[in-house]
Coordinates of C-alpha atoms in Angstrom, one line a residue:
X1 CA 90.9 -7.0 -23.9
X2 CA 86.9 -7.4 -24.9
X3 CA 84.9 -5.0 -23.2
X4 CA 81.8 -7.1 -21.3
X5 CA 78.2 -6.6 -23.0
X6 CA 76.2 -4.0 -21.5
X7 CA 73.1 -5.0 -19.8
X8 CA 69.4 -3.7 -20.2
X9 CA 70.1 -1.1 -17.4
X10 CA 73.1 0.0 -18.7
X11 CA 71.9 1.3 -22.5
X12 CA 71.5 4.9 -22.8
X13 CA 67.7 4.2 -23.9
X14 CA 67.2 2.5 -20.6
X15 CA 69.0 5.5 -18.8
X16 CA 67.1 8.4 -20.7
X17 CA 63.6 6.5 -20.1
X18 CA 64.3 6.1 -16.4
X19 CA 65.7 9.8 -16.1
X20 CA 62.1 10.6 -17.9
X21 CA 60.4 8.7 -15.7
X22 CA 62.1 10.1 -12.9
X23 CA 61.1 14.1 -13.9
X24 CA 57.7 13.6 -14.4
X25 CA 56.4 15.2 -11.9
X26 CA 54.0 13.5 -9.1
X27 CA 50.6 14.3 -7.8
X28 CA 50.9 16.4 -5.1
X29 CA 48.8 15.4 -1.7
X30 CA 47.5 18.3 -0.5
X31 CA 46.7 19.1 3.2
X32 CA 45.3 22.0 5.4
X33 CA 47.4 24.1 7.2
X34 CA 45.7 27.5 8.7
X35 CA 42.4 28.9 8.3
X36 CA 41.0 32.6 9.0
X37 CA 37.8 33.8 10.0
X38 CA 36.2 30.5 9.9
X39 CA 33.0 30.4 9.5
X40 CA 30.3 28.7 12.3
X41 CA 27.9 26.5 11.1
X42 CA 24.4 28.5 10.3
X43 CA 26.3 32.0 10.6
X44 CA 25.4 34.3 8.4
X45 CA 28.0 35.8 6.6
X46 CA 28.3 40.0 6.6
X47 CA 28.2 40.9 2.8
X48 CA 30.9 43.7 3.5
X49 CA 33.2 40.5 5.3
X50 CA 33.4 38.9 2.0
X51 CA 36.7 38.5 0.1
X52 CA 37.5 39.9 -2.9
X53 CA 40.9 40.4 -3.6
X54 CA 44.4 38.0 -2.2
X55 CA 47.7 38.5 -3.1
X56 CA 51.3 37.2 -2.1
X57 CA 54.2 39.6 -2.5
X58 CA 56.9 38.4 -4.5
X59 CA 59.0 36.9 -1.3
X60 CA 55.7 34.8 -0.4
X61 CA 56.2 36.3 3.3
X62 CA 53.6 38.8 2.8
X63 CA 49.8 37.9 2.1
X64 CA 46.8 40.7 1.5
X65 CA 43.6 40.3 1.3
X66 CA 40.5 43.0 0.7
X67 CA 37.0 42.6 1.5
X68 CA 34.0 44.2 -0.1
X69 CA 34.0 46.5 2.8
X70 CA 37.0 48.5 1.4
X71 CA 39.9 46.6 4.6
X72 CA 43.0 44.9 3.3
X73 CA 44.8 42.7 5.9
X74 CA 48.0 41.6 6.1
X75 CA 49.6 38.2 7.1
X76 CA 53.1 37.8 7.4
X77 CA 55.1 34.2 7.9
X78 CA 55.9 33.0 11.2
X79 CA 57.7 29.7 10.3
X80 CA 61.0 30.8 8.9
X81 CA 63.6 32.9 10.5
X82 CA 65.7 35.8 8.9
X83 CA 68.6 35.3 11.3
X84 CA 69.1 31.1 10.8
X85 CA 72.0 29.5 11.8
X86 CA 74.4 27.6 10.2
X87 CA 73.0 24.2 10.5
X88 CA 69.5 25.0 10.3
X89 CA 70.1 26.6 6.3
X90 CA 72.4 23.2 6.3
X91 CA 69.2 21.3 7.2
X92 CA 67.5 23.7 4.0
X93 CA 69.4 21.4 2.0
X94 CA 67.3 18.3 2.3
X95 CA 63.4 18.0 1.6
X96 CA 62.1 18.9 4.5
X97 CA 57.8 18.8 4.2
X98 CA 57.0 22.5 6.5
X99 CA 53.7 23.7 7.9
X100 CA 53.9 26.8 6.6
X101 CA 52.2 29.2 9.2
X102 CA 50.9 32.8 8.3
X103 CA 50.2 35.3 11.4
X104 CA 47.9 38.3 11.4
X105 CA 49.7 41.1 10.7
X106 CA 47.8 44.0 10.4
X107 CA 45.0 45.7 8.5
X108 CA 43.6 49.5 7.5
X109 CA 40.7 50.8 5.6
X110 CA 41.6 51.5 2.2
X111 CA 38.5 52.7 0.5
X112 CA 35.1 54.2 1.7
X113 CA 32.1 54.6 -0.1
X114 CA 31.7 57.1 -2.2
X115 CA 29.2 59.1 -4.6
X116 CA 30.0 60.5 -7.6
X117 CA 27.5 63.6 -8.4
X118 CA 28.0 63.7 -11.9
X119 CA 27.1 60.9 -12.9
X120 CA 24.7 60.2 -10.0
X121 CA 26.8 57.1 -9.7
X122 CA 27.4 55.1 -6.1
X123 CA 31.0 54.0 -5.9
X124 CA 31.6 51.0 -4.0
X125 CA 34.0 50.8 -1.4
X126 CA 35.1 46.9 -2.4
X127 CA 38.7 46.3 -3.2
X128 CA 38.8 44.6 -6.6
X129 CA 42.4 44.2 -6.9
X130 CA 45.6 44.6 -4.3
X131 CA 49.3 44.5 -5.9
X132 CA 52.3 44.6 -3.9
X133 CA 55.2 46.8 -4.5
X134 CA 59.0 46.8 -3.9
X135 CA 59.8 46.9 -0.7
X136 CA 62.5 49.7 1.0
X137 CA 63.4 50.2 4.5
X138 CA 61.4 47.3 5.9
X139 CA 58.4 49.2 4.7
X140 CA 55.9 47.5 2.9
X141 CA 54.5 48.7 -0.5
X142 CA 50.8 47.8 -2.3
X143 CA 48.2 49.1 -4.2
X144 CA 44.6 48.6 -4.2
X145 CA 41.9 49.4 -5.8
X146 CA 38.1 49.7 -5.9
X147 CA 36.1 50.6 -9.0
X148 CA 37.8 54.2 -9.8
X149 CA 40.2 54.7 -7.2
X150 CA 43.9 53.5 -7.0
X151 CA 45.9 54.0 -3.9
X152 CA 49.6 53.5 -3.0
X153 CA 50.1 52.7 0.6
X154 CA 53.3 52.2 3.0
X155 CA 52.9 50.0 6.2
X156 CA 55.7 50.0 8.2
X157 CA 56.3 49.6 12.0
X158 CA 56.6 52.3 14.6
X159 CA 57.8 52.8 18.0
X160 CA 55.0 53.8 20.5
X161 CA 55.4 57.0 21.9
X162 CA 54.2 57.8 25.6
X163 CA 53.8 61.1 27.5
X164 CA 55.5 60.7 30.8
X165 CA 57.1 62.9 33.6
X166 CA 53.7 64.8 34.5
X167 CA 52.7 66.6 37.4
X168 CA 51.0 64.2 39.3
X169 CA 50.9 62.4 42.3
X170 CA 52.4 58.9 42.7
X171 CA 49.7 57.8 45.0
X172 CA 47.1 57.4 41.7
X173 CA 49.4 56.1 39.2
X174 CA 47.7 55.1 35.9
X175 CA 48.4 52.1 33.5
X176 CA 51.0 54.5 30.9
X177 CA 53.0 55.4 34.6
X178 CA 51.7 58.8 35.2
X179 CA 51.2 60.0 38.3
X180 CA 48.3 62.8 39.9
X181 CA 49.2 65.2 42.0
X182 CA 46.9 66.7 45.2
X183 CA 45.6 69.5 43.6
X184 CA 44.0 66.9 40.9
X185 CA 43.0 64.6 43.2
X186 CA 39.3 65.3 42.7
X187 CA 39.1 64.2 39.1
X188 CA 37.2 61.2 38.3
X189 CA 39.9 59.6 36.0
X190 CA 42.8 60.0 34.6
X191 CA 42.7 60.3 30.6
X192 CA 45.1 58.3 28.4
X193 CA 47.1 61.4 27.7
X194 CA 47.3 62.8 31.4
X195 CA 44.1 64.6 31.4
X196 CA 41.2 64.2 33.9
X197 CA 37.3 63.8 33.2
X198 CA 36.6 66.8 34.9
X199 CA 37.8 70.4 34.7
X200 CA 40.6 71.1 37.4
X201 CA 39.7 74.6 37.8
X202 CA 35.8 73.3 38.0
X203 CA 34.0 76.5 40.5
X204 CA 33.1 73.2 42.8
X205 CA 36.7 72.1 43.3
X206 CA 38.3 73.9 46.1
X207 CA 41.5 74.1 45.2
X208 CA 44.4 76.2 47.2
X209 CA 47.6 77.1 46.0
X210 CA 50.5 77.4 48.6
X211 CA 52.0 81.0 48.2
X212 CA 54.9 81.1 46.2
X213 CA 52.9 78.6 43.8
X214 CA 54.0 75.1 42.8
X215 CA 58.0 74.5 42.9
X216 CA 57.9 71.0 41.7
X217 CA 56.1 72.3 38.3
X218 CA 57.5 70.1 34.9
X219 CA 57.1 69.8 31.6
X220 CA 55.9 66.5 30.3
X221 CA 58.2 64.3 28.2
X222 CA 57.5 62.3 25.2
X223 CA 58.6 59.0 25.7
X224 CA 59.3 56.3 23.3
X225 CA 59.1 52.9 24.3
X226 CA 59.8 49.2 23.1
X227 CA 56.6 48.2 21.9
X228 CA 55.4 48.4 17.9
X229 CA 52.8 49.3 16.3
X230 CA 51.9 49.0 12.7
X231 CA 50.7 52.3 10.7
X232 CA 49.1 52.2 7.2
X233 CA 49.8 55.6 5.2
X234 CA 48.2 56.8 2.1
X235 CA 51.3 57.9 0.0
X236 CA 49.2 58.6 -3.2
X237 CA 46.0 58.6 -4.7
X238 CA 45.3 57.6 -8.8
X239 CA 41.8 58.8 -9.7
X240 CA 39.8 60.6 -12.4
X241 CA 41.3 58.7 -14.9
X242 CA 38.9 55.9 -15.7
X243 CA 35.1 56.1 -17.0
X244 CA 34.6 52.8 -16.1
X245 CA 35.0 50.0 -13.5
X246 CA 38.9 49.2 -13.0
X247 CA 39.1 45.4 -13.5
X248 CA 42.8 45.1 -13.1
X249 CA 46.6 46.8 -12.3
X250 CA 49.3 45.4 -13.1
X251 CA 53.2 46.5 -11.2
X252 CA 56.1 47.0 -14.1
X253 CA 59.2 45.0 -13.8
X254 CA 61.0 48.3 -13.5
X255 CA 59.9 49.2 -10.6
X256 CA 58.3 53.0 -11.3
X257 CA 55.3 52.2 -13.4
X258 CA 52.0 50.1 -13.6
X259 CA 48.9 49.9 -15.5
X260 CA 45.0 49.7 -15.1
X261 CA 42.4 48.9 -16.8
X262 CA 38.9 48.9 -17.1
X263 CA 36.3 47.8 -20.0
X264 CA 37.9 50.2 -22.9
X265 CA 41.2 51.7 -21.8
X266 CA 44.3 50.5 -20.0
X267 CA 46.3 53.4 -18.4
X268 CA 50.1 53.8 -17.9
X269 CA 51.1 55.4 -14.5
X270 CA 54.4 56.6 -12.8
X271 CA 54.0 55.6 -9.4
X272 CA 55.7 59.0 -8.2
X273 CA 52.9 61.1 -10.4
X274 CA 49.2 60.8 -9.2
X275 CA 48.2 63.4 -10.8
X276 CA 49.0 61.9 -14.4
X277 CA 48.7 59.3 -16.9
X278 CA 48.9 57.9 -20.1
X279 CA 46.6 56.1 -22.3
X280 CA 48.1 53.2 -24.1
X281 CA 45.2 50.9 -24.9
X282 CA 42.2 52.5 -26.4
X283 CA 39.1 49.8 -27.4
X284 CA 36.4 52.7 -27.6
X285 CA 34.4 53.0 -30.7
X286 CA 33.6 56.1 -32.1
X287 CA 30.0 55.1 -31.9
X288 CA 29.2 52.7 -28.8
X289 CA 26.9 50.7 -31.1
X290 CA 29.8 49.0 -32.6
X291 CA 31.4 48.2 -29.7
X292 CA 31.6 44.6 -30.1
X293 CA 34.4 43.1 -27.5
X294 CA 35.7 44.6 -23.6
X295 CA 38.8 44.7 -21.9
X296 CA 38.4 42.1 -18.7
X297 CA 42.0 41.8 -17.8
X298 CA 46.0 43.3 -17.9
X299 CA 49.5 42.3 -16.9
X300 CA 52.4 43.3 -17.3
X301 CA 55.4 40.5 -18.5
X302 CA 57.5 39.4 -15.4
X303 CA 60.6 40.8 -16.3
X304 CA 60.4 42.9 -19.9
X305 CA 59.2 46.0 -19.2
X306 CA 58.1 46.5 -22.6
X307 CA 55.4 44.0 -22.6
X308 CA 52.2 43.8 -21.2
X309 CA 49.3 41.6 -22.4
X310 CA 45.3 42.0 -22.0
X311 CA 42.3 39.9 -22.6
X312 CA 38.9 40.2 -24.2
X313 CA 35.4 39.3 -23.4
X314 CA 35.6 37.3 -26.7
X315 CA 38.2 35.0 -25.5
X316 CA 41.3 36.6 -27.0
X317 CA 44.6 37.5 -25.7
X318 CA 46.7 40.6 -27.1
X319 CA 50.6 41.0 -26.5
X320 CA 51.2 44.4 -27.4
X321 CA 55.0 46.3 -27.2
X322 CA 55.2 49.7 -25.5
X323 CA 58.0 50.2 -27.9
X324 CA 56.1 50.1 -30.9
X325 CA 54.1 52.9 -30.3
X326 CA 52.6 55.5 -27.9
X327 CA 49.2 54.4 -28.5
X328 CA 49.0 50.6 -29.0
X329 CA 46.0 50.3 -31.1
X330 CA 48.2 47.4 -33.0
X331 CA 49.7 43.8 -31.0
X332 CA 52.4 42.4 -31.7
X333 CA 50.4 38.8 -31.1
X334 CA 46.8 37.7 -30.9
X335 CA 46.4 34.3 -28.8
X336 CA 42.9 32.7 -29.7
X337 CA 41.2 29.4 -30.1
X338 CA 39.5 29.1 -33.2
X339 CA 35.8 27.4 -32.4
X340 CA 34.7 24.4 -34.3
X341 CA 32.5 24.1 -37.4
X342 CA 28.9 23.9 -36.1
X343 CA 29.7 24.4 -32.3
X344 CA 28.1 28.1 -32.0
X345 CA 25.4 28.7 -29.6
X346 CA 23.8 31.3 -28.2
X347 CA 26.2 31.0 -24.9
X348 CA 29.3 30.6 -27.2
X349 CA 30.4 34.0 -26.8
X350 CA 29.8 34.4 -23.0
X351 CA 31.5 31.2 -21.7
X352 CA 34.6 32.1 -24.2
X353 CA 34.9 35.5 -22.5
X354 CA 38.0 35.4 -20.6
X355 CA 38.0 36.4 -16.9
X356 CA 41.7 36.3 -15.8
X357 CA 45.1 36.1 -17.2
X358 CA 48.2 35.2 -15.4
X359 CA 52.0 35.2 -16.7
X360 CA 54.1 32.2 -15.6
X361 CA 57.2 33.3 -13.8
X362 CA 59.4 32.4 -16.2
X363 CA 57.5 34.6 -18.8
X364 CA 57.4 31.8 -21.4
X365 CA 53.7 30.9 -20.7
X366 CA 50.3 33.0 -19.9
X367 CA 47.5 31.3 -18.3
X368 CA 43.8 32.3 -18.8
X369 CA 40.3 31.2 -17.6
X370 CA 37.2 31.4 -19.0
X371 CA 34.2 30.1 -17.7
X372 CA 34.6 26.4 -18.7
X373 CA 38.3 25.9 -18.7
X374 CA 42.1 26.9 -17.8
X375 CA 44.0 27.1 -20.7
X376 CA 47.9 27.4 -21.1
X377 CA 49.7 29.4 -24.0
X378 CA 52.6 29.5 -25.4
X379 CA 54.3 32.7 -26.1
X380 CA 56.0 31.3 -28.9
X381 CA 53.0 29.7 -30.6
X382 CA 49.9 31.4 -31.0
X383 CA 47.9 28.8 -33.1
X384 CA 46.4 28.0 -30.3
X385 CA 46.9 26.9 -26.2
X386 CA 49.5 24.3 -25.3
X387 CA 46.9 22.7 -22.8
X388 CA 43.1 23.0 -22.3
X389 CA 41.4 22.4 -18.3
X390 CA 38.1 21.4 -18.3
X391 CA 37.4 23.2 -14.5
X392 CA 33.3 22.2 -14.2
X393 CA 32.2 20.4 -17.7
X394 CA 29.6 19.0 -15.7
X395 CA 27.7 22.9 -15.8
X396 CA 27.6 22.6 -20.2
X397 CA 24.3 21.3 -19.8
X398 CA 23.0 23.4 -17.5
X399 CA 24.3 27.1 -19.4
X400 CA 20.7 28.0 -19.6
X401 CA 20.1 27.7 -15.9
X402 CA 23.4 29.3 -15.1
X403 CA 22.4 32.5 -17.6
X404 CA 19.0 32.7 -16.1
X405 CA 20.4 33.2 -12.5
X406 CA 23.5 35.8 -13.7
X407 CA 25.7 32.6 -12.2
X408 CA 27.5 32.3 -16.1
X409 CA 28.9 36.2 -15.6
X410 CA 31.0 34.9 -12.6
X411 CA 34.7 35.5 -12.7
X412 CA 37.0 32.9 -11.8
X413 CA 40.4 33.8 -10.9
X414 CA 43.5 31.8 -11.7
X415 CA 47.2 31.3 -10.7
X416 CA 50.4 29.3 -11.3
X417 CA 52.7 27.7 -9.4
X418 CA 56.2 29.7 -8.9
X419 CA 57.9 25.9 -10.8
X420 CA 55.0 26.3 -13.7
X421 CA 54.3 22.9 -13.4
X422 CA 50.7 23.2 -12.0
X423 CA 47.7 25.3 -12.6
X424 CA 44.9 25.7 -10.1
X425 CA 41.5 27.8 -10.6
X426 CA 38.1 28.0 -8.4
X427 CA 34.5 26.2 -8.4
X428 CA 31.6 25.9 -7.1
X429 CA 30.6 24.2 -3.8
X430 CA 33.6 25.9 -2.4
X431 CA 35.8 23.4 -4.8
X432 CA 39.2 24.6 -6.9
X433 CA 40.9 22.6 -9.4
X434 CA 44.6 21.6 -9.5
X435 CA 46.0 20.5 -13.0
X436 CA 49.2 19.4 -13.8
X437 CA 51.0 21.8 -16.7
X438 CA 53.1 19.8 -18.1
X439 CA 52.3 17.4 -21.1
X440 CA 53.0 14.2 -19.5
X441 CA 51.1 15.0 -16.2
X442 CA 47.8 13.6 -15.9
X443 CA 47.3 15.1 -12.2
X444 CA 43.8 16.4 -11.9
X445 CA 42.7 17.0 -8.2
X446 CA 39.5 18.6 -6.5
X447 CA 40.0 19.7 -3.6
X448 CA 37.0 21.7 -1.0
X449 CA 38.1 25.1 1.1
X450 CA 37.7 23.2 4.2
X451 CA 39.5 21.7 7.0
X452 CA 39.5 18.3 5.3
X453 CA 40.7 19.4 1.6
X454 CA 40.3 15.7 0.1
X455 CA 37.0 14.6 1.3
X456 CA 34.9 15.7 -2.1
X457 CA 37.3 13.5 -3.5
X458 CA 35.3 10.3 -2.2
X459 CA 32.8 9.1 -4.9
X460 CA 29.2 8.6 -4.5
X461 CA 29.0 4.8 -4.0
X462 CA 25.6 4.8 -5.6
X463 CA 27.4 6.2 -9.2
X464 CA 30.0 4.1 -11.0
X465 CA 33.7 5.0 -9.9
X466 CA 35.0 7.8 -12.2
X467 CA 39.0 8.8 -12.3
X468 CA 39.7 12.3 -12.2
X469 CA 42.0 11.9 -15.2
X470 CA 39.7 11.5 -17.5
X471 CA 38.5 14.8 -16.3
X472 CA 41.7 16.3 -17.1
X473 CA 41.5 17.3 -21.0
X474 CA 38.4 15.1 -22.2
X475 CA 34.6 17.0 -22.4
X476 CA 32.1 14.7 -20.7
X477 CA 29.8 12.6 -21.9
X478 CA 26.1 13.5 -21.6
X479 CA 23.5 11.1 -19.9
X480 CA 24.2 11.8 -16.3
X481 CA 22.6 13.7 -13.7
X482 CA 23.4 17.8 -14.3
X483 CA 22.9 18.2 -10.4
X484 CA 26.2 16.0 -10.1
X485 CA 29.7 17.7 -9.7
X486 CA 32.9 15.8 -11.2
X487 CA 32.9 13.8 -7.7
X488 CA 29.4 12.7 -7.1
X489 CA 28.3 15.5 -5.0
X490 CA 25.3 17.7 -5.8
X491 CA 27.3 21.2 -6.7
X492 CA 26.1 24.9 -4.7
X493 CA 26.0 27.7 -7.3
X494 CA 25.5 29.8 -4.0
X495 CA 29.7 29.0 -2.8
X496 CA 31.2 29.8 -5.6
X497 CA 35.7 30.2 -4.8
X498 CA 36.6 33.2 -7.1
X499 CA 39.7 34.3 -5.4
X500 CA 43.1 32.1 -5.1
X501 CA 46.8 32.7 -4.8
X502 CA 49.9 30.5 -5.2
X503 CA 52.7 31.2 -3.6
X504 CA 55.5 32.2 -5.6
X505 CA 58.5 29.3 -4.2
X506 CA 56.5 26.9 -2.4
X507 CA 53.4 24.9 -2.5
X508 CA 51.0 26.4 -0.5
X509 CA 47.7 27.8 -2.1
X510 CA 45.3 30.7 0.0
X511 CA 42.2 30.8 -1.5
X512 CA 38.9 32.8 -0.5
X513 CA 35.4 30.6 1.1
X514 CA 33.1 33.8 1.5
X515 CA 34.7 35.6 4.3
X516 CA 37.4 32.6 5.1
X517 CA 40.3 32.5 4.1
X518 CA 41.9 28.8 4.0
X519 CA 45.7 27.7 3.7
X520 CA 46.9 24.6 1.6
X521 CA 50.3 22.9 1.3
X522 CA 51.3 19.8 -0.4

C-alpha cells in the first residue's frame, strides 16, 4: 500500500518553522494599572518625598519602597486570594489578562540623620538600597540601608490591646468603652488610657469619700481586641564597617548571609551577627593615587551561594568564588567590552562606568547598565555581551552638556523579567525602556510614568516617522536635532526615572516619577 505524499504543511521544516514562529515572543502592550502619591500639576515636590529605593520580594506580593527621607513603605497584593477555591485555581489554568492591584500596607522610619564627629561628616538619612528577606511566621523580613548603616527589620501584625474594666461611671463612657465614675466627674476629659486632664485629687475638686471607702474598687484589665495593627521592629543594626558610601547589599541564597559594598570593599555578613564581618573584596590601593577603578555594584548568584559578582566604574564585571579564597583579590571571570580602535574620548571612561547589575533568575545571564546602554551577558561567554540596548543614543551628542550639569554621573537602575525574555531600564522625561532579550525579538518600546504609558509613543508629525526597531541595537545617525528624544519629544534632564522593579512571575513593572510611584502591566 503507497503511503500518500506529504504536503507543504506536513514536512518537518514546515512544522519546526511554524513552532519557531510560534515561540518568538510578542511585543507586549503595556497599560496603567495603580499609581501612588500622584503628583498635582504645579506641586512642588518635597526633596525628602523623593524615591530612591523599590523592591519586590521574591513572591511579588510584597513591594518596598524608601524615600530620601529615611521611610520604607510597604504594599501588599489585593487581587489574589490565599484561600481559592477549586474552580477559581481551575480558572488559573487559562490566560486570564489581571489588573494586578497593590494596597498600602504600611510604613516606619528606618534611618535618621546622622553626624559622624570624626570625620565631621553629615550622614544622610536616604535609603539607598531595601532587600527583602525570607519570610517566617507571617513576618516580613528586609534590609535597608543608607550610606553607612544597614538595618534588619521584622513587620508583622499585632492584635491591639485595650485597657478596659476601670472605675468609672457609665454615664461618660469614652470611645475605647471606659466608663467615669462620680468622684471623676470633674475632669475635663477622659485620656486614651483612662486618665483625666486634670488631677483628681486637684485642692479645687471637692471630693468626699463615703466611710467605709469605695466597695466597687477594680483593677483594670488589658484587653485584646480584633483589630490589627502593623509594627516595624529593628532586629539588628550593621554599622562601622564601611569607610565609604554603601552602594549596594545583596541577600545569599542560603538564607544566613549577605554582602555590601561600597567604592573599595564588599563585606560578608551573618545576618544573626551585627557586630561582625568579613572582608572579601578589597580594591584599595596602598597609595590612593593609583587608585584607578571603584566598586559601583554587588549581587549575589540566585541560587549558588558561592558566587557573587560586582561591577566597576570602568565598565567591567568580576565573578569571583567564595570558595577560592578568603580574600578574593583573584575572579574567576572578567566580563568586558573591548572599545574600538580610535573610539576613545574624553567621556569614554565615564559613560562605560557601569551603574547596576542584575542576575537573571535563572542565573545563566547578568544584566548591566551603563549610561548609554543595557547590555546582556552570558555567563558562559565572556568575550563579550550576548545583546547591547541603546537606552538614550540621542544624549551622544550632547555628553558635553550632560558632563557640565553633573546629569552624565546619574545612575540608572535596571531589572529583568522573572521569564528573562525582556529587559527594561529608566530615562529621562520620566521615559523607561523595554527591550526584548532574546535574539530574535526586535521589541523596543518607550513607555512615560504616567497614566497614559503609550502616549510618547506618538511621533512628531513635523519629523519623518521613525520605528522604534531600528532603535533597538543600531547607534543613530547624526544630523538631527540633539533636543529630540527617540520619539520626537523634546527630552527633560530635570525627570530623570532611576528606580524600577519587575516583578518576579508576572508582567507588571513599578517604577519611581519623583515621589510617584506608577504600576504597569502588559
Amino acid at each position: 500500500m503507497e503511503r500518500e505524499p506529504m504536503s507543504p504543511d506536513d514536512r518537518p521544516e514546515s512544522s519546526a518553522a511554524a513552532a519557531a514562529a510560534q515561540q518568538k515572543p510578542q511585543p507586549l502592550e503595556w497599560r496603567f494599572a495603580q499609581v501612588f502619591g500622584e503628583r498635582a500639576a504645579g506641586e512642588d515636590v518635597q526633596e525628602v518625598d523623593m524615591i530612591s529605593a523599590i523592591e519586590f520580594d521574591k513572591s511579588g506580593n510584597h513591594l518596598a519602597t524608601g524615600d530620601r527621607g529615611g521611610r520604607v513603605v510597604l504594599f501588599e497584593r489585593t487581587d489574589i486570594s490565599d484561600n481559592a477555591s477549586r474552580r477559581e485555581l481551575e480558572r488559573q489554568e487559562y490566560p486570564v489578562a489581571r489588573h494586578p492591584e497593590f494596597r498600602y500596607k504600611t510604613e516606619f522610619q528606618s534611618h535618621e540623620p546622622e553626624f559622624d564627629y570624626l570625620k565631621s561628616l553629615e550622614i544622610e538619612e536616604k535609603i539607598n538600597k531595601i532587600k527583602w528577606c525570607q519570610t517566617a511566621n507571617n513576618a516580613l523580613f528586609l534590609l535597608s540601608t543608607n550610606d553607612k548603616t544597614i538595618k534588619y527589620w521584622k513587620v508583622q501584625e499585632k492584635k491591639v490591646k485595650r485597657v478596659s474594666v476601670m472605675n468609672l461611671d457609665t454615664s461618660q463612657s469614652s470611645d475605647n468603652g471606659s466608663t467615669s465614675s462620680p468622684g471623676t466627674s470633674s475632669c475635663r476629659a477622659l485620656l486614651p488610657n483612662g486618665g483625666c486632664s486634670e488631677m483628681m485629687y486637684s485642692p479645687n475638686n471637692n471630693i468626699s469619700f463615703p466611710p467605709g471607702g469605695c466597695a466597687s474598687l477594680r483593677l483594670p484589665v488589658v484587653v485584646t481586641g480584633q483589630e490589627f495593627n502593623h509594627v516595624a521592629r529593628c532586629r539588628r543594626v550593621y554599622a562601622h564597617a564601611h569607610d565609604y558610601h554603601i552602594n549596594s547589599i545583596s541577600n545569599n541564597s542560603d538564607g544566613e548571609t549577605f554582602i555590601s559594598a561600597d567604592d573599595l570593599r564588599i563585606n560578608l555578613w551573618n545576618l544573626e551577627i551585627s557586630n561582625q564581618s568579613f572582608n572579601i573584596v578589597d580594591v584599595k590601593p596602598a597609595n590612593m593615587e593609583d587608585l584607578t577603578e571603584v566598586i559601583t555594584c554587588a549581587e549575589f548568584h540566585p541560587t549558588h551561594c558561592n558566587t557573587l559578582a560586582y561591577s566597576s566604574s570602568k565598565g567591567t564585571i568580576r565573578l569571583i568564588d567564595l570558595r577560592q579564597s578568603a580574600l578574593c583579590d583573584n575572579h574567576a571571570k572578567l566580563f568586558e567590552e573591548h572599545e574600538a580602535p580610535g573610539s576613545r574620548s574624553f567621556f569614554t571612561e565615564i559613560i562605560a562606568s557601569v551603574s547596576d547589575i542584575k542576575f537573571a533568575r535563572d542565573g545563566r545571564h547578568i544584566l548591566s547598565r551603563d549610561y548609554m546602554t543595557l547590555k546582556l551577558w552570558d555567563l558562559n561567554m565572556d568575550s563579550g555581551p550576548v545583546a547591547t540596548f541603546q537606552v538614550h543614543e540621542y544624549l551622544r551628542p550632547k555628553l558635553c552638556d550632560l558632563y557640565e550639569n553633573d546629569s552624565i554621573f546619574d545612575k540608572f537602575e535596571c531589572c529583568l523579567s522573572g521569564d528573562g525574555l525582556r529587559v527594561a531600564t529608566g530615562s529621562y522625561s520620566n521615559l523607561f525602556r523595554v527591550f526584548g532579550g532574546s535574539p530574535e525579538s526586535t521589541e523596543a518600546s518607550t513607555l512615560e510614568a504616567s497614566r497614559n504609558p503609550m502616549r510618547r509613543q506618538v511621533v512628531n508629525p513635523a519629523r519623518p516617522a521613525r520605528t522604534l526597531t531600528s532603535l533597538t541595537r543600531a547607534v543613530r545617525r547624526g544630523g538631527e536635532n540633539t533636543s529630540i528624544d527617540a520619539n520626537g519629544n523634546s527630552y527633560d534632564l530635570s525627570t530623570k526615572l532611576l528606580h524600577l522593579a519587575w516583578h518576579p512571575t508576572e508582567n507588571s513593572i513599578a517604577c519611581a516619577a519623583a515621589n510617584s510611584l506608577y504600576m504597569y502591566y502588559a
